[in-house]
Short mmCIF file of N, CA and C and ligand atoms in Angstrom, two decimals:
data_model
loop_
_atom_site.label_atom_id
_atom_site.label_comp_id
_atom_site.label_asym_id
_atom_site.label_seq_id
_atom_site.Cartn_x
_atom_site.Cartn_y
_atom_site.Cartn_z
N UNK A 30 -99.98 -78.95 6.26
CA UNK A 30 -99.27 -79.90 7.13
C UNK A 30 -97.94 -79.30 7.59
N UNK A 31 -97.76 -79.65 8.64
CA UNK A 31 -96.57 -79.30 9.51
C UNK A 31 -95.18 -80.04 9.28
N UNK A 32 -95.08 -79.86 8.12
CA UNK A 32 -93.97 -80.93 7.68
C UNK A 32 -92.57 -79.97 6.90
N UNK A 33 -91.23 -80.07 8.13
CA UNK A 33 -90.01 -79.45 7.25
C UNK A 33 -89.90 -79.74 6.03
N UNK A 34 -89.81 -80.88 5.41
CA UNK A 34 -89.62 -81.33 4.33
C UNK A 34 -90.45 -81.45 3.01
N UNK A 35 -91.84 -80.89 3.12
CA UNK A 35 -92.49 -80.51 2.55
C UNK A 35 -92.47 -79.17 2.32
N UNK A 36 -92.14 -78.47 3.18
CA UNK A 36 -91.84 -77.10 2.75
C UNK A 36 -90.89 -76.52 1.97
N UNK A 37 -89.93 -77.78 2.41
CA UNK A 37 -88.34 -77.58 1.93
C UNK A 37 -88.99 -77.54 -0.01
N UNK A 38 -89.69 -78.44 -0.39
CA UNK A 38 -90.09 -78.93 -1.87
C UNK A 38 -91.12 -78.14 -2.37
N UNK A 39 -91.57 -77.03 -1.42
CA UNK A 39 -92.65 -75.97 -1.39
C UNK A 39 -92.14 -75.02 -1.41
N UNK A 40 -90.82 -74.72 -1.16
CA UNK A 40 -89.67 -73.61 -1.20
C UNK A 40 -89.86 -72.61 -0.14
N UNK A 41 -90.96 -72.89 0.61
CA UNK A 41 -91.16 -72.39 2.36
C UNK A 41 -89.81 -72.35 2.87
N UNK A 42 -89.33 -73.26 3.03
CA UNK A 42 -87.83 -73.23 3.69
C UNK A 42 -86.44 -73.32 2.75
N UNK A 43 -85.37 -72.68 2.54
CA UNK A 43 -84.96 -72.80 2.01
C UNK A 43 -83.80 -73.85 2.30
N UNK A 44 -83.31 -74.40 0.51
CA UNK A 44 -82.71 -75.33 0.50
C UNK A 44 -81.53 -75.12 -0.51
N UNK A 45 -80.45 -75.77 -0.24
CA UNK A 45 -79.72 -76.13 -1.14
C UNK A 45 -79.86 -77.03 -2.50
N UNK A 46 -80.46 -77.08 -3.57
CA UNK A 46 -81.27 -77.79 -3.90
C UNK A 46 -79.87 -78.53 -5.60
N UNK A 47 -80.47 -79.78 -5.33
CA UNK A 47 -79.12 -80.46 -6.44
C UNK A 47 -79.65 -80.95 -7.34
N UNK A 48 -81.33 -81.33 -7.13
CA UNK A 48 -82.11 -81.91 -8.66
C UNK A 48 -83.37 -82.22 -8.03
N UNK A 49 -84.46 -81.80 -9.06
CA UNK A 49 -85.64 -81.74 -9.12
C UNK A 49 -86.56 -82.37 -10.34
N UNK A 50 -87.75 -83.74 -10.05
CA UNK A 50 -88.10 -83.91 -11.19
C UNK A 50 -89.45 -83.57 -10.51
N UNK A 51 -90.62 -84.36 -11.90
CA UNK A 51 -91.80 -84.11 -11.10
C UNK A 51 -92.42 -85.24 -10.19
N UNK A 52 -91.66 -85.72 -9.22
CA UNK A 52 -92.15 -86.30 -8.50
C UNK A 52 -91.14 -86.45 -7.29
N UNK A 53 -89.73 -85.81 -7.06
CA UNK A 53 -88.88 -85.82 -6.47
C UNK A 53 -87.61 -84.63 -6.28
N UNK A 54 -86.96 -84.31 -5.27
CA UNK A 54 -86.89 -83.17 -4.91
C UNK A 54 -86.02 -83.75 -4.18
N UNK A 55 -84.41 -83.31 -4.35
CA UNK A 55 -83.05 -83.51 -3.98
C UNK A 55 -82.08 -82.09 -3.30
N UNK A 56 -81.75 -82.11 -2.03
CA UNK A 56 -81.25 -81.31 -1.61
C UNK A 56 -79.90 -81.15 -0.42
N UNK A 57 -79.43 -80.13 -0.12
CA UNK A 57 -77.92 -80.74 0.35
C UNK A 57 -78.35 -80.94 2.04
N UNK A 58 -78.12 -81.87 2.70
CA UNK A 58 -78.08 -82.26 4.38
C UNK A 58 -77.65 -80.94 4.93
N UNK A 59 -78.31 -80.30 5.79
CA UNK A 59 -77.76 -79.13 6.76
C UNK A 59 -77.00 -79.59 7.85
N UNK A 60 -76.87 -80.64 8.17
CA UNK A 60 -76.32 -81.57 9.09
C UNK A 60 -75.14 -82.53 8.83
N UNK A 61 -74.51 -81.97 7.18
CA UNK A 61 -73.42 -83.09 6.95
C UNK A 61 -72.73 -83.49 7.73
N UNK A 62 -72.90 -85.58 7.88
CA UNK A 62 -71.70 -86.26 8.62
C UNK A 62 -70.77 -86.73 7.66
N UNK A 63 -70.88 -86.28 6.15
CA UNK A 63 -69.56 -86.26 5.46
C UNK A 63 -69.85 -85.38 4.02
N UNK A 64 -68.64 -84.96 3.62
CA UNK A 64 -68.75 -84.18 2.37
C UNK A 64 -69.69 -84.77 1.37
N UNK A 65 -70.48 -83.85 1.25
CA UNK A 65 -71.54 -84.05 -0.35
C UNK A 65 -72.32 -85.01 0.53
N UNK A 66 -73.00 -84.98 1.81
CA UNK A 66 -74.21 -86.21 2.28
C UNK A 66 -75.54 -84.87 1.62
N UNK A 67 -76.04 -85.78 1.19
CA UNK A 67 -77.26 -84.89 0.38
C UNK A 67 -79.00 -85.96 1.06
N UNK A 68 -80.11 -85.34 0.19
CA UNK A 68 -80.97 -85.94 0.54
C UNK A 68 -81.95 -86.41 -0.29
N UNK A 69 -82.55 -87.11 -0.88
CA UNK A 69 -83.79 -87.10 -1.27
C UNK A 69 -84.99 -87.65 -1.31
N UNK A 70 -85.87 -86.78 -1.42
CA UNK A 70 -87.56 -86.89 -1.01
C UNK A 70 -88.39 -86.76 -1.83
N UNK A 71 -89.54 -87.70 -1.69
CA UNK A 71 -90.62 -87.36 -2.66
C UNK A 71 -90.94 -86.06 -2.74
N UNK A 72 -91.92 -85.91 -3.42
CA UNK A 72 -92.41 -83.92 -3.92
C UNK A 72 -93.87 -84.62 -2.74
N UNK A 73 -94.49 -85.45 -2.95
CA UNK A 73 -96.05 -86.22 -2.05
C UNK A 73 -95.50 -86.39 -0.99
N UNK A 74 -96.00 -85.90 0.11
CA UNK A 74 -95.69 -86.11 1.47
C UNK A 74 -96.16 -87.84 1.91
N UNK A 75 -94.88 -88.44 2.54
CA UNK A 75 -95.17 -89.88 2.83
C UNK A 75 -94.13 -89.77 4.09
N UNK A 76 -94.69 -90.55 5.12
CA UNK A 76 -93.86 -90.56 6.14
C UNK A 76 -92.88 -91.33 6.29
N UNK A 77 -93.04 -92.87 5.57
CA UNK A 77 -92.20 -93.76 5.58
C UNK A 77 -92.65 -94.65 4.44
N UNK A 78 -91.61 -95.58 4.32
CA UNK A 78 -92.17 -96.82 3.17
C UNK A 78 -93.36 -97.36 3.22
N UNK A 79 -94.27 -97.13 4.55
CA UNK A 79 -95.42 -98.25 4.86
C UNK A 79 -96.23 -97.19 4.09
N UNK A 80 -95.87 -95.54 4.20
CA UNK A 80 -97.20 -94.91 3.48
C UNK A 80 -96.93 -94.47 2.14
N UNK A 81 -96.07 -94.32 1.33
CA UNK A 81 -95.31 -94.08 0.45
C UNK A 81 -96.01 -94.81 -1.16
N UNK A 82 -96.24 -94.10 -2.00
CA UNK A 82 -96.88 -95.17 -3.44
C UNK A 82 -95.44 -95.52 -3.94
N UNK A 83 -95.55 -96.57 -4.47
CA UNK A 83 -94.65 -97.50 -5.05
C UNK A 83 -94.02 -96.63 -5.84
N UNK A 84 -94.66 -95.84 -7.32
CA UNK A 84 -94.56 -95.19 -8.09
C UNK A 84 -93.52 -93.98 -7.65
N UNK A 85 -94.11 -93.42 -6.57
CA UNK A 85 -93.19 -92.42 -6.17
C UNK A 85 -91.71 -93.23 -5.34
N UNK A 86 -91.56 -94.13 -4.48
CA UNK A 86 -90.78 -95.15 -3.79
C UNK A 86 -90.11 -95.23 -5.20
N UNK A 87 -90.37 -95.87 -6.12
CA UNK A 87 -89.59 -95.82 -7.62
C UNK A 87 -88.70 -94.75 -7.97
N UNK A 88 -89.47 -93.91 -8.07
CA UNK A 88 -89.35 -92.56 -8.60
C UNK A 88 -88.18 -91.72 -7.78
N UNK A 89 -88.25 -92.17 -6.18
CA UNK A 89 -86.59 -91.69 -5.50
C UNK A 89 -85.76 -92.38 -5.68
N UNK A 90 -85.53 -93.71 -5.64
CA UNK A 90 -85.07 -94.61 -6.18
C UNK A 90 -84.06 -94.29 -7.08
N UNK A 91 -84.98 -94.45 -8.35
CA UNK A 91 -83.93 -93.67 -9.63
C UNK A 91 -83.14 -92.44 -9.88
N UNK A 92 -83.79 -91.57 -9.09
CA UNK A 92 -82.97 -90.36 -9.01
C UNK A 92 -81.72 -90.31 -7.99
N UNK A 93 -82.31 -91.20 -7.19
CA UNK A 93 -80.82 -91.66 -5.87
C UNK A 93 -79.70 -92.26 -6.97
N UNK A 94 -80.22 -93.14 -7.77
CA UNK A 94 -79.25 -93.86 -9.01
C UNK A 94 -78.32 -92.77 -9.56
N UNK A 95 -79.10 -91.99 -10.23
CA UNK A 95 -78.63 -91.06 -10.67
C UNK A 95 -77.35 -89.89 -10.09
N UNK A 96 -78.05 -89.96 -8.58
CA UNK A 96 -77.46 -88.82 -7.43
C UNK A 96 -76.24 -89.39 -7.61
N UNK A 97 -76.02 -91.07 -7.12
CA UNK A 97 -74.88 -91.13 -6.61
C UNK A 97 -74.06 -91.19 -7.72
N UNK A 98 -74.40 -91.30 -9.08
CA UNK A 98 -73.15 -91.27 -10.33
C UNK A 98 -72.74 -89.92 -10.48
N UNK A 99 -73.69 -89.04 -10.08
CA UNK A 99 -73.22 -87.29 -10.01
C UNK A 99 -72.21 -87.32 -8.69
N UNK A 100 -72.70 -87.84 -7.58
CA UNK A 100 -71.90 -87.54 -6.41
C UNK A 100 -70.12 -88.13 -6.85
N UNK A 101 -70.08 -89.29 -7.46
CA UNK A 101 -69.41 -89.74 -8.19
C UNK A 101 -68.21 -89.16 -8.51
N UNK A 102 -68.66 -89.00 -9.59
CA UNK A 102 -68.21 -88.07 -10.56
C UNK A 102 -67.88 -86.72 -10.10
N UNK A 103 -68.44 -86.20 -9.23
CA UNK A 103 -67.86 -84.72 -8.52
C UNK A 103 -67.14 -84.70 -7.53
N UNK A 104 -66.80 -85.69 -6.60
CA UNK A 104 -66.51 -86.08 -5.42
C UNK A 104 -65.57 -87.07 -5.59
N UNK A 105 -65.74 -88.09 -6.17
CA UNK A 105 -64.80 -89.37 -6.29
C UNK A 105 -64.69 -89.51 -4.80
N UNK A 106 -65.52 -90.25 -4.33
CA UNK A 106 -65.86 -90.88 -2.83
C UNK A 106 -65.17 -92.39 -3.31
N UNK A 107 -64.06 -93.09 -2.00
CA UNK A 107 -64.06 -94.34 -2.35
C UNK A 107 -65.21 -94.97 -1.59
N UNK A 108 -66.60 -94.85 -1.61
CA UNK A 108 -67.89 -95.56 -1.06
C UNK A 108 -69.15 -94.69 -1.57
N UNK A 109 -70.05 -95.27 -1.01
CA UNK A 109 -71.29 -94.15 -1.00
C UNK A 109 -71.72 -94.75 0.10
N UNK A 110 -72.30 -94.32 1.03
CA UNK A 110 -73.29 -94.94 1.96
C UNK A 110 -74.98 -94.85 1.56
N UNK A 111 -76.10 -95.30 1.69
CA UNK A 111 -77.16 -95.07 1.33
C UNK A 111 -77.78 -95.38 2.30
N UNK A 112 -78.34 -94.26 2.80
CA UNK A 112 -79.09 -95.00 4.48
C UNK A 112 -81.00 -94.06 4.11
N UNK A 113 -81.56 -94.83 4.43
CA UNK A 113 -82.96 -95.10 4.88
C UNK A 113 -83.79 -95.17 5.86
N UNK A 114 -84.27 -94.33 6.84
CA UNK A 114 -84.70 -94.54 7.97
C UNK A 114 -86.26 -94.78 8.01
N UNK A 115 -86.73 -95.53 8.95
CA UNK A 115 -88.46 -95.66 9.28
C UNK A 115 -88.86 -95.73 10.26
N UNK A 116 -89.48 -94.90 11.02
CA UNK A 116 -89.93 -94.93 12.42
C UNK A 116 -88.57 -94.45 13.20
N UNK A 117 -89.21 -93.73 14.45
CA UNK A 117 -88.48 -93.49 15.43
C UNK A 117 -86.96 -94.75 16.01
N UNK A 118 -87.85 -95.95 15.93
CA UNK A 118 -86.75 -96.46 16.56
C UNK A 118 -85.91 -96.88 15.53
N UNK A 119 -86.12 -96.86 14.42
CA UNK A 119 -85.13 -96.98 13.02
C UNK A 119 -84.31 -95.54 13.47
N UNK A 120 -84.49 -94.53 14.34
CA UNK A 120 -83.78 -93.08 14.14
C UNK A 120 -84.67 -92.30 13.47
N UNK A 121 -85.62 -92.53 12.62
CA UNK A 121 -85.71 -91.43 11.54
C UNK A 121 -86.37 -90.48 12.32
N UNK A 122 -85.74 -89.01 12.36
CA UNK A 122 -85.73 -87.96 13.01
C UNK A 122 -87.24 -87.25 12.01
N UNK A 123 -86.98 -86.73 10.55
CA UNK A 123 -88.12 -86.42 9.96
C UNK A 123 -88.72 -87.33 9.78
N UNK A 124 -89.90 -87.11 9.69
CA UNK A 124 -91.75 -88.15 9.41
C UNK A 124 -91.59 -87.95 8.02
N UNK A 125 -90.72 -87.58 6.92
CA UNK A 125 -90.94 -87.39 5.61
C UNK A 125 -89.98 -88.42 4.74
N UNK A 126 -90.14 -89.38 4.16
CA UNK A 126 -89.17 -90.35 3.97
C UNK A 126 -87.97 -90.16 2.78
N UNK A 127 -87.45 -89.86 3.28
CA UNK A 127 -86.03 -89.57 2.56
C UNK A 127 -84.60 -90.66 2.59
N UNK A 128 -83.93 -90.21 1.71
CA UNK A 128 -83.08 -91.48 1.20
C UNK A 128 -81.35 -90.37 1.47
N UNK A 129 -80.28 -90.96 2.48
CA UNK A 129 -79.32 -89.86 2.62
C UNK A 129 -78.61 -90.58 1.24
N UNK A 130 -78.11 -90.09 0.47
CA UNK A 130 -76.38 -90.40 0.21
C UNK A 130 -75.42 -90.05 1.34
N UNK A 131 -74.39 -90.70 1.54
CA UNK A 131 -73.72 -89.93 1.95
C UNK A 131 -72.08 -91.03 1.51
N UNK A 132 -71.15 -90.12 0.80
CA UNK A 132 -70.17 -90.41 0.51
C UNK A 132 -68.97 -90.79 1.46
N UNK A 133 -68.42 -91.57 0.85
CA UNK A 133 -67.26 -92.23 2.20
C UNK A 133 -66.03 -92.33 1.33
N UNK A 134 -65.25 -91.92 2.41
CA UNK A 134 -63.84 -92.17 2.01
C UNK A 134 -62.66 -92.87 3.30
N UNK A 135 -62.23 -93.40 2.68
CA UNK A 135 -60.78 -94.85 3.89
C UNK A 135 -60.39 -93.93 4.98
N UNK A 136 -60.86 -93.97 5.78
CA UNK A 136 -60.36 -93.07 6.97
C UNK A 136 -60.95 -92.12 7.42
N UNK A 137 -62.43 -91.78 7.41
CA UNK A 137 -62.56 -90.42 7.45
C UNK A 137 -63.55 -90.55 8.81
N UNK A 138 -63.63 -91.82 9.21
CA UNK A 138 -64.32 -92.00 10.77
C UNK A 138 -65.40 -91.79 10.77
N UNK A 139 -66.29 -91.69 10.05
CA UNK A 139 -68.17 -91.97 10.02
C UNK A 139 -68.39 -93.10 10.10
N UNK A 140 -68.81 -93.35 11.05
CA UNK A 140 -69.31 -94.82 11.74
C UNK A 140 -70.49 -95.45 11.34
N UNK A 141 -71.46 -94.80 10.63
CA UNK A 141 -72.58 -95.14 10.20
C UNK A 141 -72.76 -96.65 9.98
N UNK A 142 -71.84 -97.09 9.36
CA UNK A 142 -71.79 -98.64 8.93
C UNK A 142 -71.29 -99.79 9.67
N UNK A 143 -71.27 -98.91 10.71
CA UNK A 143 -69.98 -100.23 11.32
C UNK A 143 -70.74 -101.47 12.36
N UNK A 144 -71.08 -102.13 12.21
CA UNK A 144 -71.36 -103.23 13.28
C UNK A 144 -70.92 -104.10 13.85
N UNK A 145 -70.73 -104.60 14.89
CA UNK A 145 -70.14 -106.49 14.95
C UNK A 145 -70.47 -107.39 14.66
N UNK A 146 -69.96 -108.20 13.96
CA UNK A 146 -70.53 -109.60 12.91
C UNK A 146 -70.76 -110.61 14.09
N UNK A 147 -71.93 -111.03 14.43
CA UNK A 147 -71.96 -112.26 15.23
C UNK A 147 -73.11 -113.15 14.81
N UNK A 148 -72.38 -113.70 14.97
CA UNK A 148 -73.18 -115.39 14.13
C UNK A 148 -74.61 -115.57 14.86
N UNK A 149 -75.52 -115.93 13.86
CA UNK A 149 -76.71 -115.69 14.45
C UNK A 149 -77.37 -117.22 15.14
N UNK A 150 -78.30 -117.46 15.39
CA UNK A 150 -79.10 -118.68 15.72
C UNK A 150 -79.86 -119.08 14.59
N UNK A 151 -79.07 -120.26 13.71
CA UNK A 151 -79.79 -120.73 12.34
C UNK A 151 -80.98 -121.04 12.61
N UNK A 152 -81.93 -121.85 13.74
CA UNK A 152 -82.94 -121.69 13.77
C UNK A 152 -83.91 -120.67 13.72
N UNK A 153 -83.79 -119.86 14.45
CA UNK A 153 -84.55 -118.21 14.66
C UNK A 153 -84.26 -117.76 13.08
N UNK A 154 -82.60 -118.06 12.60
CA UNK A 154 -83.05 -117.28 11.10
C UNK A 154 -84.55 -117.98 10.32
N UNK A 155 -84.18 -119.23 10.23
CA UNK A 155 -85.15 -119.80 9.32
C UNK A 155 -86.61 -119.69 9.95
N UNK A 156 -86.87 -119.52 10.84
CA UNK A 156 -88.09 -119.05 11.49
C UNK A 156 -88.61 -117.93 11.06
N UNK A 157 -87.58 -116.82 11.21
CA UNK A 157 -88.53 -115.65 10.81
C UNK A 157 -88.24 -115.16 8.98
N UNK A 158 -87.44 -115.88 8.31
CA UNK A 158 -87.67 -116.41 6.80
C UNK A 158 -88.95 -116.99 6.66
N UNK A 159 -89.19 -117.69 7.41
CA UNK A 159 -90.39 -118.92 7.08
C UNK A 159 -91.68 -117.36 7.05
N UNK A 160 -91.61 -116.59 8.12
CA UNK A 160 -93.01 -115.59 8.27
C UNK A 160 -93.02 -114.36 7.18
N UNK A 161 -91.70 -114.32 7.12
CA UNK A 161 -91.61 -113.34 6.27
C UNK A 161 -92.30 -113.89 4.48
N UNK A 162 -91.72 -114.93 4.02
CA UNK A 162 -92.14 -115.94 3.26
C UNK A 162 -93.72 -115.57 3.67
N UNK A 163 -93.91 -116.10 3.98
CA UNK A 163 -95.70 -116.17 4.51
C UNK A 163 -96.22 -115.24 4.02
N UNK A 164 -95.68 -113.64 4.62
CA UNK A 164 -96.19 -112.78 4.15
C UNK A 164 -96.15 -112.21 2.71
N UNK A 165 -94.99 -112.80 1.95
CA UNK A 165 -95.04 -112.69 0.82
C UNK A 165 -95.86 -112.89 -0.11
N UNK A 166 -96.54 -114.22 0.63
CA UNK A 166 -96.92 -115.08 -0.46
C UNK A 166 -98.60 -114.66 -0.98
N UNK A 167 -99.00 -113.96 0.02
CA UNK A 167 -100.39 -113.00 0.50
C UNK A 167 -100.62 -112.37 -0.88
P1 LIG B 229 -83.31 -88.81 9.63
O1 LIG B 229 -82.70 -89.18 10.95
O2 LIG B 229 -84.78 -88.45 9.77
O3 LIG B 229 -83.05 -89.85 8.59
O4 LIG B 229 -82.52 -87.53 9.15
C1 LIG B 229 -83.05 -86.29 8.93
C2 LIG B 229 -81.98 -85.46 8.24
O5 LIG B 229 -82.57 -84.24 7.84
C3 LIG B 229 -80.79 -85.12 9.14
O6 LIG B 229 -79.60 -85.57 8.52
C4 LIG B 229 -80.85 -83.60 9.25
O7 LIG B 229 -79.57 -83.02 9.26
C5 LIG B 229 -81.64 -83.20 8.02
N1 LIG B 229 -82.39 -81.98 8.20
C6 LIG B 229 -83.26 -81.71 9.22
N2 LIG B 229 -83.80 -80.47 9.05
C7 LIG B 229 -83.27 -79.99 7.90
C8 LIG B 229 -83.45 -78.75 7.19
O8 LIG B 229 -84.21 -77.88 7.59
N3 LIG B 229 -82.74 -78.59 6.03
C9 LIG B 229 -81.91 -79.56 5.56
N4 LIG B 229 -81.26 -79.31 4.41
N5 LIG B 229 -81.72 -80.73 6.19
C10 LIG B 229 -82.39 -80.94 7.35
ZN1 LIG B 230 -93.78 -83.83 4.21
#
């Protein structure tokens, strides 16, 4: 498969690499939008959460836990950011589902987070609660 990020965990491409278990595979962003933004990915190629086993979805999870008490601790970020992308129009640039850290500090102008708060239409919320609900309940 034609996949950067599989290679990256195949050692085809090389990586900066910060922690490795057997089911997950952590490495530094070639693209940092802030000091210490790192990455991590399953070792099983999954494109996004919809194709992804739970087990492994777990399994980055905890090591992200882990990442950010190391990032922590080496960095002393006053934040962490944790961003997640799915599908194109979510952004996600790789088809391989990965989890960024990326550390923040008071001033440093990464916008990643920033939105405008506007009050929504309480009806439409509880509407699409009500489907979402629905689908839960399946
Ligand atoms: P996405 O928008 O899919 O969530 O982000 C993909 C990320 O992968 C980007 O932050 C980009 O900088 C990073 N990236 C893309 N290709 C490579 C690569 O070959 N090596 C590393 N280390 N990072 C990569
Ligand atoms: Zn892959």
């Amino acid at each position: 498969m034609d996949c950067i990020f599989c290679k990256i965990v195949s050692g085809e491409i090389p990586s900066v690499k910060v922690y490795e278990d057997d089911r997950v595979f952590a490495f530094m962003d070639i693209n940092p939008i802030n000091e210490g933004h790192l990455l991590i990915v399953p070792k099983a190629h999954a494109a996004t959460i919809h194709e992804i086993a739970e087990a492994d979805f777990l399994a980055v999870m905890s090591a992200t836990h882990k990442l950010a008490a190391a990032v922590k601790k080496a960095l002393n970020p006053d934040g962490i950011n944790l961003l997640q992308l799915n599908g194109k129009a979510a952004n996600q640039v790789v088809p391989h589902l990965h989890v960024h850290i990326v550390p923040r500090w008071f001033g440093d102008g990464v916008t990643v987070s920033q939105w405008e708060l506007v009050a929504g239409d309480m009806e439409k919320i509880q509407g699409v609660a009500e489907r979402v609900r629905g689908e839960m309940g399946k």
